[in-house]
XYZ file of C-alpha atoms in Angstrom:
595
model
C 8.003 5.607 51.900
C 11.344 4.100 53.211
C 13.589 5.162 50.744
C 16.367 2.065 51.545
C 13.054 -0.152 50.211
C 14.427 -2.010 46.852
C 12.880 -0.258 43.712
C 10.522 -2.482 42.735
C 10.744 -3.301 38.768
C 7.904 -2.778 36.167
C 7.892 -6.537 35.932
C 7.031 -7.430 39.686
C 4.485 -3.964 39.865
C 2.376 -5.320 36.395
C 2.617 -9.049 38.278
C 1.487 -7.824 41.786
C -1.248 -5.656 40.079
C -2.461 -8.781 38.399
C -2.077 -6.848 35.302
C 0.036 -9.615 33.915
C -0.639 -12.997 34.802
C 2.895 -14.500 35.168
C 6.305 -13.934 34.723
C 6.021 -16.212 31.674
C 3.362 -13.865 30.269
C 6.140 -11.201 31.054
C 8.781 -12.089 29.272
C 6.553 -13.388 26.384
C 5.428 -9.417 26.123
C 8.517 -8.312 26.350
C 10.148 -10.249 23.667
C 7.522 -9.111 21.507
C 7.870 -5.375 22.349
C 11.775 -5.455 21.928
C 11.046 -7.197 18.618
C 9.080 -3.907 17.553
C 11.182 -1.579 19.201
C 8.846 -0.753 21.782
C 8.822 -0.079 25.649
C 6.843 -2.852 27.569
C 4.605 -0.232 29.093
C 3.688 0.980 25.495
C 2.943 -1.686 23.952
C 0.897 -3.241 26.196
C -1.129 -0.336 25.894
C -1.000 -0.371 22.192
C -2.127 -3.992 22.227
C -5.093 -3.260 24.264
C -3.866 -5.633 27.514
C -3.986 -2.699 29.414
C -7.237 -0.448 29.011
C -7.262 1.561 31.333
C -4.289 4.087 30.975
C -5.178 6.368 33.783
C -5.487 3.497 36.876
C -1.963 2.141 35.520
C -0.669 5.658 35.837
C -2.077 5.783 39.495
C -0.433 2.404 40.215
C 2.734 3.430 39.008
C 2.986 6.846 40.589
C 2.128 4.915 44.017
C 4.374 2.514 43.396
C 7.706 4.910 41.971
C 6.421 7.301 45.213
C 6.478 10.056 42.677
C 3.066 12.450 41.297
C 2.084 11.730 38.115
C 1.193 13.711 35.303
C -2.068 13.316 32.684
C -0.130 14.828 29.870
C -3.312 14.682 27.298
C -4.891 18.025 29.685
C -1.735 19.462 29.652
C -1.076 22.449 27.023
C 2.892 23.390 27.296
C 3.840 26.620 26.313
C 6.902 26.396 22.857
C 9.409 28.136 24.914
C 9.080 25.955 28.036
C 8.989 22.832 25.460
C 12.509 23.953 23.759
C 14.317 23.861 27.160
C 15.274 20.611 26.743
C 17.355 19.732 23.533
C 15.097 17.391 21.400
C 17.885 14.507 21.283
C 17.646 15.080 25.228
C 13.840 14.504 25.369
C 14.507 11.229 22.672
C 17.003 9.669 24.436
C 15.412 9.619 28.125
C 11.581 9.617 27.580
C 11.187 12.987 29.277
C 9.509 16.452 27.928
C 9.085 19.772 30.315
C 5.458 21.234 30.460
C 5.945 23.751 32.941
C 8.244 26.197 34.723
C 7.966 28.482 37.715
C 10.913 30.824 38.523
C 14.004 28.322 38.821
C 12.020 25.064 38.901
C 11.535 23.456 35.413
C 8.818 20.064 35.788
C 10.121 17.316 33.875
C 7.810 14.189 32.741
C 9.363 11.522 32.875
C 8.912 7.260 32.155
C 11.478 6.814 34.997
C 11.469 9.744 37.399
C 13.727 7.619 40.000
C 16.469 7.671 37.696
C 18.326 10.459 39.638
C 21.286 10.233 37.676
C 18.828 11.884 34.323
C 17.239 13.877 36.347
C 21.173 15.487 37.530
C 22.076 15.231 33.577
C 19.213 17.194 32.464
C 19.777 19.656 35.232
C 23.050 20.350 34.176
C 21.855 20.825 30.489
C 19.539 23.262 31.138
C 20.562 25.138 34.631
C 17.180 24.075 35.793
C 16.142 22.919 39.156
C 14.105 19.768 38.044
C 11.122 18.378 39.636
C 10.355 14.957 38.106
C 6.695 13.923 37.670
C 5.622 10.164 36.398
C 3.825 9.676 32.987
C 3.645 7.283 30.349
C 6.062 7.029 28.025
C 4.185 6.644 24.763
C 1.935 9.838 25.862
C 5.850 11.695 26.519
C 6.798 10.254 23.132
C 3.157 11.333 21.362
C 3.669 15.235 22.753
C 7.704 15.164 22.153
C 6.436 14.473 18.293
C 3.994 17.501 18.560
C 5.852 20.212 20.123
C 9.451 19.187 18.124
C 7.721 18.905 15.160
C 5.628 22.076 15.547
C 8.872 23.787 16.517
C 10.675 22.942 13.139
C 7.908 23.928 11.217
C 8.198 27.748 12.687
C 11.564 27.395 12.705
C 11.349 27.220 8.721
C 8.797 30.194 8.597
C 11.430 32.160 10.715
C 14.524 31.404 8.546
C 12.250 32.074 5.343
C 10.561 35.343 7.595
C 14.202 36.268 8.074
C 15.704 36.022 4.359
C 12.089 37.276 2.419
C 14.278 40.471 1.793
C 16.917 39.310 0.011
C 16.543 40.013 -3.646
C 19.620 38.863 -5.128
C 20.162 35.492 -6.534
C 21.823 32.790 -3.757
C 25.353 31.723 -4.573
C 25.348 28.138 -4.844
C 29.249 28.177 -3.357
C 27.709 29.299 -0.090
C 25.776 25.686 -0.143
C 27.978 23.214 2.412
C 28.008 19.431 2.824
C 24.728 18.046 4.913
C 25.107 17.437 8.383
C 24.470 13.215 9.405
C 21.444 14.254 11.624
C 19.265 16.996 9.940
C 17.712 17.629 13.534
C 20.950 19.101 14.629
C 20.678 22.221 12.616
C 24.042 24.657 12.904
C 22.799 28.319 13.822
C 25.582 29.585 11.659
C 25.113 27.048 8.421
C 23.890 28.965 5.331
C 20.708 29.961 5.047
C 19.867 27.606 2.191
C 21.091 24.120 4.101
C 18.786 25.478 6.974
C 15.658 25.922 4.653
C 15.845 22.597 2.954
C 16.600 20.458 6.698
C 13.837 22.495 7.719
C 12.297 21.571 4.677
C 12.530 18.058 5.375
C 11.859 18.337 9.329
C 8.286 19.901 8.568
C 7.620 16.670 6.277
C 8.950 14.626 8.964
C 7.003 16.008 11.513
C 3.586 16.286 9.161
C 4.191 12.530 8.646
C 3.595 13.433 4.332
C 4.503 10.379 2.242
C 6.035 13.514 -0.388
C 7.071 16.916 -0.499
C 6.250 18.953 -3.901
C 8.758 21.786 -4.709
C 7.319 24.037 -6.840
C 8.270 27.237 -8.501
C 5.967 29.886 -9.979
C 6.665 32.909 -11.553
C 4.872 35.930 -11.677
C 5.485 38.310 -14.626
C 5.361 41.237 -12.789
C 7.872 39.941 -10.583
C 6.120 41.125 -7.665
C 4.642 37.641 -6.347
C 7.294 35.007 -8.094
C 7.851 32.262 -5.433
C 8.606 28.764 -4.838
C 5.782 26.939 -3.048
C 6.430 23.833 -0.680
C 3.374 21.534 -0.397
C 3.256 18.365 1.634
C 1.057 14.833 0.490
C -0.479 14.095 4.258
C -2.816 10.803 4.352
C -2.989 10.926 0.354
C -4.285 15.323 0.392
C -1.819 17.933 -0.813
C -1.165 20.376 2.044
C 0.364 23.492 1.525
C 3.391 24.509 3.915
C 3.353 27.355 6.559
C 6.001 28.808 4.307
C 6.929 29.802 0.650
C 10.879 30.042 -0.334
C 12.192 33.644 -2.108
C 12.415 33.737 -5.690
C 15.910 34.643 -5.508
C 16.464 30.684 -4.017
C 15.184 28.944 -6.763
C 18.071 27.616 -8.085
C 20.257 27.712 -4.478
C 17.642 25.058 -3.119
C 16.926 22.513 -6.241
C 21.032 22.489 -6.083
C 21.191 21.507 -2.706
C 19.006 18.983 -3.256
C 21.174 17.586 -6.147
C 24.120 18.272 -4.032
C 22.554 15.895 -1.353
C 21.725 13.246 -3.912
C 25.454 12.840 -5.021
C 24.604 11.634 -8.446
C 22.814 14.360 -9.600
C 24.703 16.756 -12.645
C 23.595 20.341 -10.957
C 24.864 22.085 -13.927
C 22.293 19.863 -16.073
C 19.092 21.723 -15.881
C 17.680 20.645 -19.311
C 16.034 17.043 -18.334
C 14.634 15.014 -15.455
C 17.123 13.409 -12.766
C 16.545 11.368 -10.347
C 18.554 10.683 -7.016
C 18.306 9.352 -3.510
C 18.872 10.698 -0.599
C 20.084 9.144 3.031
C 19.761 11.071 6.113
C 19.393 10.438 9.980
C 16.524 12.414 11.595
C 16.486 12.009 15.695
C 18.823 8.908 15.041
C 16.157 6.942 12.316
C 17.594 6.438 9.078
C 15.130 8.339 6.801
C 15.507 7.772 2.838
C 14.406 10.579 0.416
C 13.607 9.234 -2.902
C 14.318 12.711 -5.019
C 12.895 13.457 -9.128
C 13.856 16.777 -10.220
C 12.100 17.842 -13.567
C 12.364 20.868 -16.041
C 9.317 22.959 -16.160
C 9.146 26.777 -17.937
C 9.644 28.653 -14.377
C 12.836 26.696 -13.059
C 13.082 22.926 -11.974
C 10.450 21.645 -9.899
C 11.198 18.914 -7.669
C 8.883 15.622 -5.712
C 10.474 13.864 -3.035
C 9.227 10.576 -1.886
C 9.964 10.326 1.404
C 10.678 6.212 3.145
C 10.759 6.003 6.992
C 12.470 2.681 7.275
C 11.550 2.702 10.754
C 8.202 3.688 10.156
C 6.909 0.889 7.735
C 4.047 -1.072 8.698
C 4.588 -4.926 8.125
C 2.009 -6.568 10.543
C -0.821 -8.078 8.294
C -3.414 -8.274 10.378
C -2.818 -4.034 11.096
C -3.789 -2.909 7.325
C -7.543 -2.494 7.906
C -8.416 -6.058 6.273
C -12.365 -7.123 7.004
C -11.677 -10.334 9.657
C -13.370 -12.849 6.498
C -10.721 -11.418 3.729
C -8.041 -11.242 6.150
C -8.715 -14.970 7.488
C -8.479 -16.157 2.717
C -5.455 -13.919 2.666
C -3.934 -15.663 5.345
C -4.519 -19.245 4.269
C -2.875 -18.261 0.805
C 0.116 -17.647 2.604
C 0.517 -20.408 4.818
C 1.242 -24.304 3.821
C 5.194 -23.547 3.723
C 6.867 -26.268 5.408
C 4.870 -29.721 5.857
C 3.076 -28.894 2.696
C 4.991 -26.973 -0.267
C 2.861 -23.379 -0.987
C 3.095 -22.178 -4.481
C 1.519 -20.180 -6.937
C 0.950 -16.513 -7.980
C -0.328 -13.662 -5.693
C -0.953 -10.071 -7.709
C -1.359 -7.217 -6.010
C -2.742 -4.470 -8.240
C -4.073 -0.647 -7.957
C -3.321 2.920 -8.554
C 0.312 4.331 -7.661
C 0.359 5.237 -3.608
C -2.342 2.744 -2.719
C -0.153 1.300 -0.091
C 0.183 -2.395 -3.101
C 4.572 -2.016 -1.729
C 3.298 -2.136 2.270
C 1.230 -5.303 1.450
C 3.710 -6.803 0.058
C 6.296 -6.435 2.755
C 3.461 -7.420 5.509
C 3.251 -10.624 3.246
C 6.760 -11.240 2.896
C 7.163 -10.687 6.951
C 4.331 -13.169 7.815
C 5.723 -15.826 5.379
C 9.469 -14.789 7.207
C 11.237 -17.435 9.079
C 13.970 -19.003 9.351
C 13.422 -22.346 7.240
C 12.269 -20.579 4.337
C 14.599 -18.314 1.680
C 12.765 -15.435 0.734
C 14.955 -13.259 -2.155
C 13.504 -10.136 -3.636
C 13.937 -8.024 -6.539
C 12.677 -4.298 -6.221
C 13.585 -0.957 -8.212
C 14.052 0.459 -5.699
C 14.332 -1.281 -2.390
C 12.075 0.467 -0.113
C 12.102 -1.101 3.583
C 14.643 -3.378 4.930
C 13.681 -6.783 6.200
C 15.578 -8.801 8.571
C 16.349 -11.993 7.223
C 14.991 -11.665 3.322
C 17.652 -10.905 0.785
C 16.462 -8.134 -1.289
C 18.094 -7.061 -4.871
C 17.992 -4.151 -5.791
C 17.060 -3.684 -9.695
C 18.470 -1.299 -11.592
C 17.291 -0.902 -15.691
C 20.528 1.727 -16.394
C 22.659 -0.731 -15.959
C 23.618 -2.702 -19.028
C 25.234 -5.969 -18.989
C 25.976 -5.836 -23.323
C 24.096 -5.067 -26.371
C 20.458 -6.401 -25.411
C 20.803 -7.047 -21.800
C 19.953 -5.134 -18.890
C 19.856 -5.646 -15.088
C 15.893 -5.667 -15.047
C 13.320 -7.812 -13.263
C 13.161 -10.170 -15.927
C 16.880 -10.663 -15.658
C 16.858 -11.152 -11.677
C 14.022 -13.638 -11.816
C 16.067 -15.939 -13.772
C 18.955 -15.300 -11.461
C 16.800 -16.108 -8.511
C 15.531 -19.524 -9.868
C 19.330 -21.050 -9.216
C 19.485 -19.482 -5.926
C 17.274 -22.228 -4.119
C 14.285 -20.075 -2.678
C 11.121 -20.395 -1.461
C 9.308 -17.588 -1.601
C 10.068 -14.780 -4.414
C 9.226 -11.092 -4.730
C 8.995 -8.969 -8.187
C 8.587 -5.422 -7.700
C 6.227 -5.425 -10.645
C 4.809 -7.552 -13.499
C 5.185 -4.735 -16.206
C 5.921 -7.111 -19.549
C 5.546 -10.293 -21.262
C 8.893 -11.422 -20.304
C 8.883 -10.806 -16.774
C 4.754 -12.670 -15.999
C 6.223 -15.415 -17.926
C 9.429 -16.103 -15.501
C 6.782 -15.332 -12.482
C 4.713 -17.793 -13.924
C 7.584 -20.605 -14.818
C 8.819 -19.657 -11.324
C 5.074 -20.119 -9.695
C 4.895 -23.504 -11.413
C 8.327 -24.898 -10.431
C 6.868 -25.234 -6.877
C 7.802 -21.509 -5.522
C 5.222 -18.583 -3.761
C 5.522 -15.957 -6.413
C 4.468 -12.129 -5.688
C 4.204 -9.089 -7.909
C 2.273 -6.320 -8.404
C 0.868 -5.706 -11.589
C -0.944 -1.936 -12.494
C -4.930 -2.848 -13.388
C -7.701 -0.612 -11.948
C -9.333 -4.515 -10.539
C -8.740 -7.916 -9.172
C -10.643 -9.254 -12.405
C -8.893 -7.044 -14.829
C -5.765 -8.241 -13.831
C -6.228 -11.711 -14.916
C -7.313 -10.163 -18.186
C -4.120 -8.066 -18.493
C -2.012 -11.805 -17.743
C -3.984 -13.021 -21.294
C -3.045 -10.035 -23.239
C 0.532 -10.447 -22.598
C -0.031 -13.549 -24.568
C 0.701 -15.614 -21.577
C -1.778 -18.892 -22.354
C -4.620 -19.052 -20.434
C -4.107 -22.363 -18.973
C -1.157 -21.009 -17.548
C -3.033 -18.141 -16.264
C -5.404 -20.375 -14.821
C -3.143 -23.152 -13.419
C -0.632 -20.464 -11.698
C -2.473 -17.949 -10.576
C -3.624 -17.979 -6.660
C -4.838 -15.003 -6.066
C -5.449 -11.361 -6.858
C -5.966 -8.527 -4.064
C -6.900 -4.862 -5.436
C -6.539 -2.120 -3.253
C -6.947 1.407 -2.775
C -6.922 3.760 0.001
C -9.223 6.138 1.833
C -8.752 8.022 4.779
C -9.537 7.365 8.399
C -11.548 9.289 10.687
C -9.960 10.478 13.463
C -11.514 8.570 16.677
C -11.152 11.587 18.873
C -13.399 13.835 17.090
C -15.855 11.749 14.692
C -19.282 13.290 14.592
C -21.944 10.720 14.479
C -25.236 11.433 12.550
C -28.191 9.577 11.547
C -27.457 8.053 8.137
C -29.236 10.180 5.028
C -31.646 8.911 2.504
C -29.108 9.053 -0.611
C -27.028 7.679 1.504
C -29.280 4.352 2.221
C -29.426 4.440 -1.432
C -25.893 3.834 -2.186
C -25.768 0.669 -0.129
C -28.619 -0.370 -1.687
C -27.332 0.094 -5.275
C -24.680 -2.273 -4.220
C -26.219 -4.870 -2.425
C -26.546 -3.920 1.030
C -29.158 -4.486 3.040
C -29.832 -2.091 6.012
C -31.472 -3.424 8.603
C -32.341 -0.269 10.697
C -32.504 2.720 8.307
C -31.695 4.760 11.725
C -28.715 3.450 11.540
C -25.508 5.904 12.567
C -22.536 6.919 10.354
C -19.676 9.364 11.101
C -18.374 12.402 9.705
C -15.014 14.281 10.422
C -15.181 16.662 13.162
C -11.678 18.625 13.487
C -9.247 18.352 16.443
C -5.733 19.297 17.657
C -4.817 15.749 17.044
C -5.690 15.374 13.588
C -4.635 18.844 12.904
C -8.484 20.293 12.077
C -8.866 17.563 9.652
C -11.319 15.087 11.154
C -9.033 12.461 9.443
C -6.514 10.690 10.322
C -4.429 7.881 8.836
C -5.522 5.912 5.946
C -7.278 2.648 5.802
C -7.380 -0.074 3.137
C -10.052 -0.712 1.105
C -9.922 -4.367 -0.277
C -11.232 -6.696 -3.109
C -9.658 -10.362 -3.015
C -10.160 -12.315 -5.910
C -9.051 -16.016 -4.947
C -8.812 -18.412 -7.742
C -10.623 -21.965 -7.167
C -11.485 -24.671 -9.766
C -14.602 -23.373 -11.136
C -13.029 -19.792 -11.656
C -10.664 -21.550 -13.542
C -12.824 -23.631 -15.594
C -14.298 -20.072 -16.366
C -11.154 -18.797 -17.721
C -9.974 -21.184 -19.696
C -13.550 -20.057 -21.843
C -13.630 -16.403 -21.342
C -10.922 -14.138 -20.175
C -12.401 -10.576 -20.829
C -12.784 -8.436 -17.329
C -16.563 -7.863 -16.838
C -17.571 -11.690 -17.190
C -14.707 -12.584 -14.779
C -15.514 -10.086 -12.351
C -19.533 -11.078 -12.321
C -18.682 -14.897 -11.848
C -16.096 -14.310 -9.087
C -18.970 -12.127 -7.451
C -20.768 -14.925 -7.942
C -18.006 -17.148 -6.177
C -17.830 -14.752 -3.055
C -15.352 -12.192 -4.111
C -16.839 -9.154 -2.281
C -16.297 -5.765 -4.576
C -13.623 -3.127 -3.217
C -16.680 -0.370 -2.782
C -18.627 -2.817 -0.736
C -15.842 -3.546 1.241
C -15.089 0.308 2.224
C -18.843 0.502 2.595
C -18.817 -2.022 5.064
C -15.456 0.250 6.906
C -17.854 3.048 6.694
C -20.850 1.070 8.717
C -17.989 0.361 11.064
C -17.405 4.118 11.549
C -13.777 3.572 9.918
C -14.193 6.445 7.272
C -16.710 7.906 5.169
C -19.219 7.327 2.139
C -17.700 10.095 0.068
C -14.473 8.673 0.970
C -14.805 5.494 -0.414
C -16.744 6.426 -3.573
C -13.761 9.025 -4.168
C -16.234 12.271 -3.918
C -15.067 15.515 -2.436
C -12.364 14.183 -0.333
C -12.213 17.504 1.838
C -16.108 16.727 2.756
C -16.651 18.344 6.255
């Protein structure tokens, strides 16, 4: 290859390759990957406009005039992977998987930037030979070797101070660092256990981390046991902290909260925590609580950058996707208003509807204003309030969502946002609000679509209101996802024919085949991974309302809106489960850990 020939961009290469069509197409693409924070090469990928990863990996390396790399059959040893500093690998798209005497092989999105390949060089004293490979495979293994890294790291610390048998000194605790990733070798032991702490969650992707002490009364076996909530399943960590640190790491904790009273250790607290982890801002949501061995502590953990708010990504069957949709739209030309509930257990994903809502409804003619306790994600270009009960504004009043719904109906909006519908006060401002000619969501805490509208009633909100307000309902739960790479398929059983039966669905071919987990590197043994939404959309028309302006109790409504099309949450996972999504015990909430 000449090597005075102009570098040819990814643009012209996709356009010559007819991958893309045009450079309108192009920029269209790219727009939409910048948008998401995305390279153009991954999210093409992602969006399934190029399927076939391997030929695009062949044109590129012809094209760069550089070998390529199939990083998904290579297996990099932890000490050739720790060569380059993690912010290193981040910030240029590059990992090493190999080393031979002086020569360390670097893959990287853009091996003919010479200039990185001289910086990383330097870095590391390495000679580096530069090999081509995707950048969303380099970014999938940087995530797996980093993150397997900082888990050891945490069994070594805790491998390291096991001995100690004296209690910690909490004046040895110092200030946090800003990024937790860039752990000091010479910061007390205790700031390095909880960071690590917090980089094992991180890099398990767990929604919480559980901090739990137990005593033994011999003595002998007292410890404090870390567990991790991974796709809804408590995991236990690879570690468990020294007696001797129970206090030295619930104080740090407190100490990283600022508002937290660490000499109080007679009732709950509760705090929040801000931290940057490989540059993303990362928010902790921290409750500490009494308990007869020592305070126990359950961190919530919110990845800002990792919230999901693309509707049509949260697992909805095409039909109830396509009602849910057509609730939301008429803003504009025609005025959209009314009630939407969202309702179901506590972590059932009701928060990451709502924002996927909120962003599809999002645009620049419309005002959307929010009130939450607490805010969770941030959306460009929705103002979002953030409620706060504690505060008190004189003898009877309180900043509470009642109190910021009012607030928000002389703000000129158009769309409006309650965390939740939890009293009589606050469903009857949603529903004044609703009627006034604005899109009203909440969440409200009933086990079903039908029962919600029930629960409305008892608040002793009339049910004419009910009825002339209300849009919609959508219950939800969650259920785990198999993991594509290593579902097993098998020949569904007899009891299992019988469940769809008991709920109305007819098999066609009784050899039909389901899947069950299988177990992989990528899904950590598991067979599962992810979690998918299981739906039940209960959208009010004019004979449901007719219906409740006569009867109101749960069981009749649910039967008529049956009758009306409403399709039942279990028959809608069933119906994931015939698509190979996840699994009957899954969806009838069996034995969860079925393998």
């Amino acid at each position: 290859m000449n090597v005075l020939q102009r570098k040819k961009n990814i643009e012209e290469i996709l356009i010559n390759n007819l991958i893309i069509k045009d450079k309108n197409e192009y920029d269209n693409y790219f727009r939409e990957a910048l948008s998401l924070k995305k390279d153009i090469i991954s999210y093409l990928c992602e969006k399934k406009i190029i399927t076939d990863e391997l030929k695009l990996l062949k044109i590129l390396s012809y094209e760069f005039g550089y070998k390529a790399v199939d990083l998904s059959k290579v297996e990099p040893n932890q000490d050739v992977l720790s060569i380059i500093p993690e912010q290193i690998a981040r910030k240029y798209t590059c990992i090493a998987f190999h080393k031979k005497q002086n020569d360390l092989y670097v893959a990287m999105a853009e091996p003919r930037d010479f200039l990185v390949v001289e910086d990383i060089s330097l870095r590391t004293g390495y000679n580096i030979v530069p090999y081509l490979s995707l950048p969303h495979w380099i970014n999938k293994l940087i995530e797996k070797a980093y993150g397997v890294h900082k888990a050891v790291s945490v069994q070594k610390i805790v491998e390291e101070i096991s001995q100690k048998t004296t209690e910690f000194e909490i004046s040895k605790i110092s200030e946090e660092k800003k990024d937790i990733t860039e752990i000091d070798p010479s910061a007390p032991e205790v700031e390095k256990i909880v960071n690590g702490i917090f980089l094992t969650a991180l890099s398990m992707k767990a929604s919480d981390i559980h901090i739990e002490p137990f005593e033994d009364p011999s003595g002998k076996n007292s410890k404090i046991i870390v567990r991790y909530r991974v796709d809804g399943i408590l995991k236990p960590a690879p570690f468990n902290i020294p007696w001797s640190f129970r206090n030295a790491v619930i104080t740090k904790i407190k100490i990283m909260t600022n508002s937290m009273n660490i000499a109080e250790k007679r009732i709950p607290q509760s705090g929040r925590i801000q931290l940057i982890a490989g540059g993303n801002p990362i928010e902790f949501r921290v409750e500490v609580i009494p308990t007869v061995y020592g305070e126990s502590s359950v961190i919530r953990i919110l990845d800002r950058k990792a919230i999901q708010v693309d509707i049509k990504k949260l697992g909805f069957l095409d039909d109830t996707l396509e009602k849910f949709l057509k609730l939301l739209e008429g803003i504009g030309g025609k005025k959209n208003f009314g009630l939407i509930l969202v309702c179901g257990p506590t972590g059932s994903g009701k928060s990451t509807t709502l924002y996927a809502a909120l962003n599809y409804v999002n645009r620049p003619d419309i005002k959307i204003i929010t009130a939450e306790h607490p805010v969770e994600y941030n959306i460009d270009g929705i103002i979002q309030v953030p409620v706060n009960p504690d505060i008190k504004l004189g003898e009877n009043k309180k900043f509470d969502f009642a109190l910021a719904l009012r607030s928000f109906l002389r703000l000129d909006p158009d769309v409006i946002m309650v965390g939740e519908i939890r009293d009589r006060e606050t469903a009857e401002i949603a529903m004044e609000a609703a009627m006034t000619g604005h899109l009203v969501f909440s969440t409200i805490h009933t086990n079903d679509a039908p029962s919600s509208v029930s629960r409305l009633i008892e608040m002793s909100i009339p049910n004419y209101i009910v009825a002339s307000t209300l849009k919609a309902v959508l219950s939800q739960r969650l259920a785990r996802r198999l993991c594509d790479d290593c579902k097993i398929s098998y020949k569904i059983k007899p009891e299992e024919i019988k469940v769809f039966e008991e709920y109305g669905i007819e098999l066609k071919d009784e050899s039909i085949l389901l899947y069950m987990p299988g177990g992989c590197k990528n899904c950590n043994e598991t067979g599962f991974k992810g979690r998918i939404g299981l739906h039940e959309l209960l959208v009010m028309d004019d004979k449901l309302r007719e219906f409740i302006l006569k009867e109101y109790a749960s069981e009749p409504i649910r039967k008529f809106a049956i009758s009306r099309g409403m399709r039942p949450l279990i028959v809608d996972g069933l119906i994931k489960v015939l698509k190979g999504l996840t699994t009957v015990k899954e969806v009838l909430g069996g034995n969860v850990t079925e393998r």
